[in-house]
PDB file of C-alpha atoms and ligand atoms in Angstrom:
ATOM      1  CA  MET A 567      11.043 -15.815 -11.168  1.00 68.00           C
ATOM      2  CA  LYS A 568      12.922 -15.095  -7.913  1.00 67.00           C
ATOM      3  CA  ASN A 569      10.985 -16.308  -4.816  1.00 80.00           C
ATOM      4  CA  ASN A 570       8.113 -17.025  -7.160  1.00 93.00           C
ATOM      5  CA  CYS A 571       7.138 -13.427  -6.316  1.00 98.00           C
ATOM      6  CA  ILE A 572       5.481 -11.355  -9.018  1.00 98.00           C
ATOM      7  CA  PHE A 573       6.417  -8.047  -7.359  1.00 97.00           C
ATOM      8  CA  CYS A 574      10.093  -9.066  -7.127  1.00 98.00           C
ATOM      9  CA  ALA A 575       9.857  -9.829 -10.850  1.00 97.00           C
ATOM     10  CA  ILE A 576       8.387  -6.367 -11.482  1.00 97.00           C
ATOM     11  CA  ALA A 577      11.134  -4.740  -9.359  1.00 97.00           C
ATOM     12  CA  ALA A 578      13.765  -6.643 -11.364  1.00 97.00           C
ATOM     13  CA  GLY A 579      12.157  -5.598 -14.652  1.00 96.00           C
ATOM     14  CA  GLU A 580      11.542  -9.252 -15.547  1.00 96.00           C
ATOM     15  CA  ILE A 581       7.876  -8.609 -16.184  1.00 95.00           C
ATOM     16  CA  PRO A 582       6.373  -5.364 -17.419  1.00 95.00           C
ATOM     17  CA  SER A 583       4.583  -2.812 -15.286  1.00 94.00           C
ATOM     18  CA  PHE A 584       3.088   0.626 -15.732  1.00 93.00           C
ATOM     19  CA  LYS A 585       5.870   2.282 -13.782  1.00 93.00           C
ATOM     20  CA  VAL A 586       5.377   5.789 -12.406  1.00 94.00           C
ATOM     21  CA  TYR A 587       8.445   6.109 -10.157  1.00 94.00           C
ATOM     22  CA  GLU A 588      11.658   4.254  -9.395  1.00 96.00           C
ATOM     23  CA  ASP A 589      14.749   4.879  -7.308  1.00 97.00           C
ATOM     24  CA  GLU A 590      17.347   2.727  -5.569  1.00 97.00           C
ATOM     25  CA  LEU A 591      14.898   1.547  -2.898  1.00 97.00           C
ATOM     26  CA  VAL A 592      11.402   1.394  -4.395  1.00 97.00           C
ATOM     27  CA  VAL A 593       9.351   0.971  -7.526  1.00 96.00           C
ATOM     28  CA  ALA A 594       5.881   2.489  -7.944  1.00 96.00           C
ATOM     29  CA  TYR A 595       3.517   1.340 -10.672  1.00 95.00           C
ATOM     30  CA  LEU A 596      -0.153   1.426 -11.534  1.00 94.00           C
ATOM     31  CA  ASP A 597      -2.348  -1.288 -10.073  1.00 94.00           C
ATOM     32  CA  ILE A 598      -3.744  -3.350 -12.943  1.00 95.00           C
ATOM     33  CA  ASN A 599      -7.096  -3.687 -11.131  1.00 91.00           C
ATOM     34  CA  PRO A 600      -7.530  -0.098  -9.997  1.00 91.00           C
ATOM     35  CA  PHE A 601      -9.946   1.099  -7.348  1.00 93.00           C
ATOM     36  CA  SER A 602      -9.725   4.521  -8.978  1.00 91.00           C
ATOM     37  CA  GLU A 603      -7.906   6.411 -11.709  1.00 90.00           C
ATOM     38  CA  GLY A 604      -4.206   6.468 -10.845  1.00 92.00           C
ATOM     39  CA  HIS A 605      -4.322   3.714  -8.176  1.00 93.00           C
ATOM     40  CA  THR A 606      -0.628   3.078  -7.605  1.00 95.00           C
ATOM     41  CA  LEU A 607       1.416   0.521  -5.673  1.00 96.00           C
ATOM     42  CA  VAL A 608       4.695   1.394  -3.988  1.00 97.00           C
ATOM     43  CA  ILE A 609       6.970  -1.549  -3.175  1.00 98.00           C
ATOM     44  CA  PRO A 610      10.486  -1.948  -1.807  1.00 98.00           C
ATOM     45  CA  LYS A 611      12.860  -3.648  -4.234  1.00 98.00           C
ATOM     46  CA  VAL A 612      14.019  -6.009  -1.482  1.00 97.00           C
ATOM     47  CA  HIS A 613      11.470  -8.701  -0.725  1.00 98.00           C
ATOM     48  CA  SER A 614       9.573  -8.875   2.539  1.00 98.00           C
ATOM     49  CA  GLU A 615       6.091 -10.230   2.991  1.00 98.00           C
ATOM     50  CA  GLY A 616       4.320  -7.539   4.957  1.00 98.00           C
ATOM     51  CA  LEU A 617       4.654  -4.702   7.419  1.00 98.00           C
ATOM     52  CA  LEU A 618       5.863  -6.832  10.318  1.00 98.00           C
ATOM     53  CA  ASP A 619       8.871  -8.423   8.624  1.00 98.00           C
ATOM     54  CA  THR A 620       9.994  -5.220   6.893  1.00 98.00           C
ATOM     55  CA  PRO A 621      12.901  -3.492   8.678  1.00 98.00           C
ATOM     56  CA  ASP A 622      11.984  -0.215  10.424  1.00 98.00           C
ATOM     57  CA  ALA A 623      14.604   1.707   8.453  1.00 97.00           C
ATOM     58  CA  THR A 624      13.142   0.445   5.177  1.00 97.00           C
ATOM     59  CA  LEU A 625       9.613   1.386   6.226  1.00 98.00           C
ATOM     60  CA  ALA A 626      10.775   4.873   7.179  1.00 98.00           C
ATOM     61  CA  GLU A 627      12.265   5.305   3.732  1.00 98.00           C
ATOM     62  CA  ILE A 628       9.271   3.798   1.913  1.00 98.00           C
ATOM     63  CA  ILE A 629       6.734   6.131   3.515  1.00 98.00           C
ATOM     64  CA  VAL A 630       8.710   9.123   2.263  1.00 98.00           C
ATOM     65  CA  ARG A 631       8.455   7.665  -1.258  1.00 97.00           C
ATOM     66  CA  VAL A 632       4.742   7.044  -0.782  1.00 97.00           C
ATOM     67  CA  LYS A 633       4.375  10.712   0.130  1.00 97.00           C
ATOM     68  CA  LYS A 634       6.393  11.814  -2.892  1.00 96.00           C
ATOM     69  CA  VAL A 635       4.396   9.687  -5.347  1.00 95.00           C
ATOM     70  CA  ALA A 636       1.067  10.667  -3.734  1.00 96.00           C
ATOM     71  CA  ALA A 637       1.946  14.359  -4.007  1.00 95.00           C
ATOM     72  CA  HIS A 638       2.816  13.870  -7.642  1.00 94.00           C
ATOM     73  CA  LEU A 639      -0.422  11.985  -8.385  1.00 93.00           C
ATOM     74  CA  LYS A 640      -2.455  14.651  -6.605  1.00 94.00           C
ATOM     75  CA  ALA A 641      -0.890  17.325  -8.788  1.00 92.00           C
ATOM     76  CA  ALA A 642      -1.062  15.316 -12.011  1.00 92.00           C
ATOM     77  CA  LEU A 643      -4.610  13.971 -11.780  1.00 93.00           C
ATOM     78  CA  PRO A 644      -8.050  15.274 -11.064  1.00 91.00           C
ATOM     79  CA  CYS A 645      -7.637  14.246  -7.410  1.00 93.00           C
ATOM     80  CA  ASP A 646      -9.129  15.826  -4.286  1.00 94.00           C
ATOM     81  CA  GLY A 647      -7.505  13.406  -1.821  1.00 96.00           C
ATOM     82  CA  PHE A 648      -6.170   9.897  -1.518  1.00 97.00           C
ATOM     83  CA  ASN A 649      -6.198   6.813   0.695  1.00 96.00           C
ATOM     84  CA  ILE A 650      -3.108   4.857   1.667  1.00 98.00           C
ATOM     85  CA  LEU A 651      -3.901   1.159   2.108  1.00 97.00           C
ATOM     86  CA  GLN A 652      -1.538  -1.553   3.254  1.00 98.00           C
ATOM     87  CA  ASN A 653      -2.943  -5.063   3.619  1.00 97.00           C
ATOM     88  CA  ASN A 654      -1.318  -7.758   5.751  1.00 98.00           C
ATOM     89  CA  GLY A 655      -2.369 -11.381   5.546  1.00 98.00           C
ATOM     90  CA  GLU A 656      -5.049 -13.220   3.651  1.00 97.00           C
ATOM     91  CA  ALA A 657      -7.698 -12.254   6.195  1.00 97.00           C
ATOM     92  CA  ALA A 658      -6.977  -8.603   5.443  1.00 96.00           C
ATOM     93  CA  GLY A 659      -7.243  -9.096   1.711  1.00 95.00           C
ATOM     94  CA  GLN A 660      -3.523  -9.359   0.963  1.00 98.00           C
ATOM     95  CA  THR A 661      -3.216 -11.259  -2.294  1.00 97.00           C
ATOM     96  CA  VAL A 662       0.433 -10.563  -3.141  1.00 98.00           C
ATOM     97  CA  ARG A 663       2.932 -11.525  -0.453  1.00 98.00           C
ATOM     98  CA  HIS A 664       5.406  -8.738  -1.106  1.00 98.00           C
ATOM     99  CA  VAL A 665       4.852  -5.715   1.093  1.00 98.00           C
ATOM    100  CA  HIS A 666       3.169  -2.881  -0.780  1.00 98.00           C
ATOM    101  CA  PHE A 667       1.428   0.412  -0.159  1.00 98.00           C
ATOM    102  CA  HIS A 668      -1.621   1.318  -2.207  1.00 97.00           C
ATOM    103  CA  ILE A 669      -2.124   4.957  -3.097  1.00 96.00           C
ATOM    104  CA  VAL A 670      -5.779   5.350  -4.084  1.00 95.00           C
ATOM    105  CA  PRO A 671      -6.590   8.772  -5.535  1.00 93.00           C
ATOM    106  CA  ARG A 672     -10.039  10.059  -4.577  1.00 95.00           C
ATOM    107  CA  THR A 673     -12.345  12.617  -6.068  1.00 94.00           C
ATOM    108  CA  GLY A 674     -15.276  14.241  -4.325  1.00 92.00           C
ATOM    109  CA  GLY A 675     -18.418  12.174  -4.796  1.00 89.00           C
ATOM    110  CA  ASP A 676     -16.687   9.039  -6.064  1.00 91.00           C
ATOM    111  CA  ALA A 677     -18.392   5.760  -5.247  1.00 85.00           C
ATOM    112  CA  LEU A 678     -15.614   4.260  -3.080  1.00 88.00           C
ATOM    113  CA  ALA A 679     -16.497   3.772   0.580  1.00 82.00           C
ATOM    114  CA  PHE A 680     -15.256   2.062   3.715  1.00 77.00           C
ATOM    115  CA  ALA A 681     -18.356   1.090   5.696  1.00 79.00           C
ATOM    116  CA  ASN A 682     -18.231   1.805   9.432  1.00 84.00           C
ATOM    117  CA  ARG A 683     -20.693   2.191  12.280  1.00 90.00           C
ATOM    118  CA  PRO A 684     -20.577   3.617  15.792  1.00 91.00           C
ATOM    119  CA  GLY A 685     -18.646   1.416  18.239  1.00 92.00           C
ATOM    120  CA  ASP A 686     -19.910   0.516  21.706  1.00 92.00           C
ATOM    121  CA  ARG A 687     -18.099   2.889  24.119  1.00 94.00           C
ATOM    122  CA  GLU A 688     -17.669   0.329  26.907  1.00 95.00           C
ATOM    123  CA  HIS A 689     -16.283  -2.197  24.474  1.00 90.00           C
ATOM    124  CA  LEU A 690     -13.886   0.402  23.048  1.00 91.00           C
ATOM    125  CA  LYS A 691     -12.715   1.308  26.566  1.00 92.00           C
ATOM    126  CA  ALA A 692     -12.005  -2.322  27.463  1.00 91.00           C
ATOM    127  CA  LEU A 693     -10.392  -3.031  24.137  1.00 87.00           C
ATOM    128  CA  ALA A 694      -8.059  -0.027  24.424  1.00 89.00           C
ATOM    129  CA  ALA A 695      -7.008  -1.237  27.894  1.00 88.00           C
ATOM    130  CA  ARG A 696      -6.339  -4.707  26.488  1.00 88.00           C
ATOM    131  CA  VAL A 697      -4.285  -3.649  23.501  1.00 83.00           C
ATOM    132  CA  ARG A 698      -2.582  -0.460  24.808  1.00 88.00           C
ATOM    133  CA  LEU A 699       1.198  -0.402  24.351  1.00 83.00           C
ATOM    134  CA  ALA A 700       3.201  -0.157  27.565  1.00 72.00           C
TER     135      ALA A 700
HETATM  136  P1  AMP B2105      -3.303  -6.677  -2.028  1.00 69.25           P
HETATM  137  O1  AMP B2105      -4.742  -7.112  -2.131  1.00 69.25           O
HETATM  138  O2  AMP B2105      -3.095  -5.602  -0.990  1.00 69.25           O
HETATM  139  O3  AMP B2105      -2.338  -7.833  -1.880  1.00 69.25           O
HETATM  140  O4  AMP B2105      -3.003  -5.957  -3.392  1.00 69.25           O
HETATM  141  C1  AMP B2105      -2.363  -6.543  -4.463  1.00 69.25           C
HETATM  142  C2  AMP B2105      -2.648  -5.671  -5.647  1.00 69.25           C
HETATM  143  O5  AMP B2105      -1.727  -5.993  -6.647  1.00 69.25           O
HETATM  144  C3  AMP B2105      -4.046  -5.852  -6.226  1.00 69.25           C
HETATM  145  O6  AMP B2105      -4.747  -4.617  -6.154  1.00 69.25           O
HETATM  146  C4  AMP B2105      -3.768  -6.281  -7.655  1.00 69.25           C
HETATM  147  O7  AMP B2105      -4.655  -5.706  -8.560  1.00 69.25           O
HETATM  148  C5  AMP B2105      -2.361  -5.794  -7.876  1.00 69.25           C
HETATM  149  N1  AMP B2105      -1.578  -6.524  -8.871  1.00 69.25           N
HETATM  150  C6  AMP B2105      -1.428  -7.862  -8.983  1.00 69.25           C
HETATM  151  N2  AMP B2105      -0.594  -8.144 -10.000  1.00 69.25           N
HETATM  152  C7  AMP B2105      -0.206  -6.966 -10.525  1.00 69.25           C
HETATM  153  C8  AMP B2105       0.651  -6.593 -11.605  1.00 69.25           C
HETATM  154  N3  AMP B2105       1.290  -7.493 -12.365  1.00 69.25           N
HETATM  155  N4  AMP B2105       0.814  -5.272 -11.871  1.00 69.25           N
HETATM  156  C9  AMP B2105       0.184  -4.340 -11.115  1.00 69.25           C
HETATM  157  N5  AMP B2105      -0.632  -4.626 -10.095  1.00 69.25           N
HETATM  158  C10 AMP B2105      -0.824  -5.921  -9.795  1.00 69.25           C
HETATM  159 ZN1   ZN B2106       8.887 -10.199  -3.650  1.00 69.25          ZN
END
């Protein structure tokens, strides 16, 4: 297996996947541990590990494919909306080190949730000043 990377092996057709879309740049296939019905991964065929080492031009092209596949899933499934997830690094829950975008179809009232709570305004103000791009 090239790079010892399971997603490169899927892109090369060396191991099977439940493919839903493919073109010269990307492959999209069902996640085998789905968050929801139709949970799909979109990957570039060329290996990179995450968002930061993927060329800008590639990312620009991938997001258009993500949109295309998401639109198709929304039309093909009982689907009221969808989340796009993209994990980077172990701390963020990335388990496969080949950049990938999750498309997670959602239906009204499903049990999936991202827990959040109100942030402290002063902290948010200081944080924004610290991390703001020039
Ligand atoms: P992440 O946690 O963002 O790295 O997501 C990796 C995802 O890849 C997980 O949701 C896994 O269920 C999924 N996955 C791992 N191996 C395969 C595979 N062979 N085919 C499809 N999905 C896979
Ligand atoms: Zn790879």
